[in-house]
């Protein structure tokens, strides 16, 4: 992620304080400190794998969207009407 390299460059090369980096990026000081201490090249976020509530209906929804895409502009149903 390029933001991580920008933060490191500002802090180490340009000697910008963490509070100023906080103002420029909108990140918290704790997050900036964590990025400066880590040796990671890219920021990784832990996202748990969980099923979607729409998974049981995915086939039916994709079929509806395929049929609607084949219709003319005036004949299509809106998302509200499909819902």
Short mmCIF file of C-alpha atoms in Angstrom, two decimals:
data_model
loop_
_atom_site.label_atom_id
_atom_site.label_comp_id
_atom_site.label_asym_id
_atom_site.label_seq_id
_atom_site.Cartn_x
_atom_site.Cartn_y
_atom_site.Cartn_z
CA UNK A 1 0.00 0.00 0.00
CA UNK A 2 1.45 3.33 -0.97
CA UNK A 3 0.12 5.11 2.13
CA UNK A 4 2.40 3.02 4.32
CA UNK A 5 5.47 4.10 2.36
CA UNK A 6 4.34 7.73 2.41
CA UNK A 7 3.95 7.62 6.20
CA UNK A 8 7.41 6.10 6.62
CA UNK A 9 9.00 8.61 4.25
CA UNK A 10 7.38 11.57 6.02
CA UNK A 11 8.48 10.34 9.43
CA UNK A 12 12.00 9.08 8.73
CA UNK A 13 13.25 11.21 5.84
CA UNK A 14 11.26 14.43 6.21
CA UNK A 15 11.17 14.30 10.04
CA UNK A 16 7.46 15.15 10.18
CA UNK A 17 5.98 14.49 13.63
CA UNK A 18 3.33 11.82 14.11
CA UNK A 19 0.69 14.44 14.96
CA UNK A 20 1.22 16.19 11.64
CA UNK A 21 1.02 12.86 9.80
CA UNK A 22 -2.21 12.24 11.71
CA UNK A 23 -3.63 15.55 10.46
CA UNK A 24 -2.59 14.87 6.87
CA UNK A 25 -3.85 11.29 6.63
CA UNK A 26 -6.81 11.24 9.01
CA UNK A 27 -5.47 8.12 10.72
CA UNK A 28 -5.11 7.84 14.48
CA UNK A 29 -1.71 8.25 16.13
CA UNK A 30 -1.85 4.66 17.37
CA UNK A 31 -2.35 3.38 13.83
CA UNK A 32 0.52 5.49 12.52
CA UNK A 33 2.82 4.22 15.30
CA UNK A 34 1.80 0.65 14.51
CA UNK A 35 2.64 1.17 10.82
CA UNK A 36 6.02 2.72 11.68
CA UNK A 37 6.98 -0.15 14.01
CA UNK A 38 5.91 -2.95 11.68
CA UNK A 39 8.15 -4.43 9.01
CA UNK A 40 5.23 -5.13 6.72
CA UNK A 41 5.34 -3.80 3.19
CA UNK A 42 1.58 -3.86 2.80
CA UNK A 43 -1.20 -3.40 5.32
CA UNK A 44 -3.32 -6.52 5.82
CA UNK A 45 -6.77 -6.42 7.33
CA UNK A 46 -8.22 -9.51 8.97
CA UNK A 47 -11.61 -10.11 7.40
CA UNK A 48 -13.44 -13.17 8.69
CA UNK A 49 -14.93 -15.45 6.07
CA UNK A 50 -18.66 -15.66 6.63
CA UNK A 51 -21.52 -16.63 4.39
CA UNK A 52 -23.75 -13.98 2.91
CA UNK A 53 -27.45 -13.88 3.74
CA UNK A 54 -28.13 -13.83 0.01
CA UNK A 55 -26.28 -17.09 -0.70
CA UNK A 56 -29.47 -19.22 -0.64
CA UNK A 57 -31.08 -16.87 -3.18
CA UNK A 58 -28.05 -16.18 -5.39
CA UNK A 59 -29.14 -18.43 -8.28
CA UNK A 60 -32.64 -16.96 -8.39
CA UNK A 61 -31.36 -13.37 -8.20
CA UNK A 62 -28.79 -13.86 -10.95
CA UNK A 63 -31.48 -15.41 -13.15
CA UNK A 64 -33.76 -12.42 -12.53
CA UNK A 65 -30.98 -9.99 -13.37
CA UNK A 66 -30.13 -11.90 -16.55
CA UNK A 67 -33.78 -11.78 -17.68
CA UNK A 68 -34.11 -8.08 -16.82
CA UNK A 69 -30.93 -7.21 -18.72
CA UNK A 70 -32.46 -8.69 -21.86
CA UNK A 71 -35.52 -6.44 -21.71
CA UNK A 72 -35.81 -2.97 -23.17
CA UNK A 73 -35.29 0.12 -21.06
CA UNK A 74 -38.99 0.75 -20.48
CA UNK A 75 -39.78 -2.90 -19.79
CA UNK A 76 -37.22 -3.44 -17.04
CA UNK A 77 -38.25 -3.68 -13.42
CA UNK A 78 -36.51 -1.41 -10.97
CA UNK A 79 -34.55 -2.73 -8.00
CA UNK A 80 -37.36 -1.57 -5.74
CA UNK A 81 -39.92 -3.61 -7.70
CA UNK A 82 -37.67 -6.69 -7.67
CA UNK A 83 -37.23 -6.29 -3.91
#
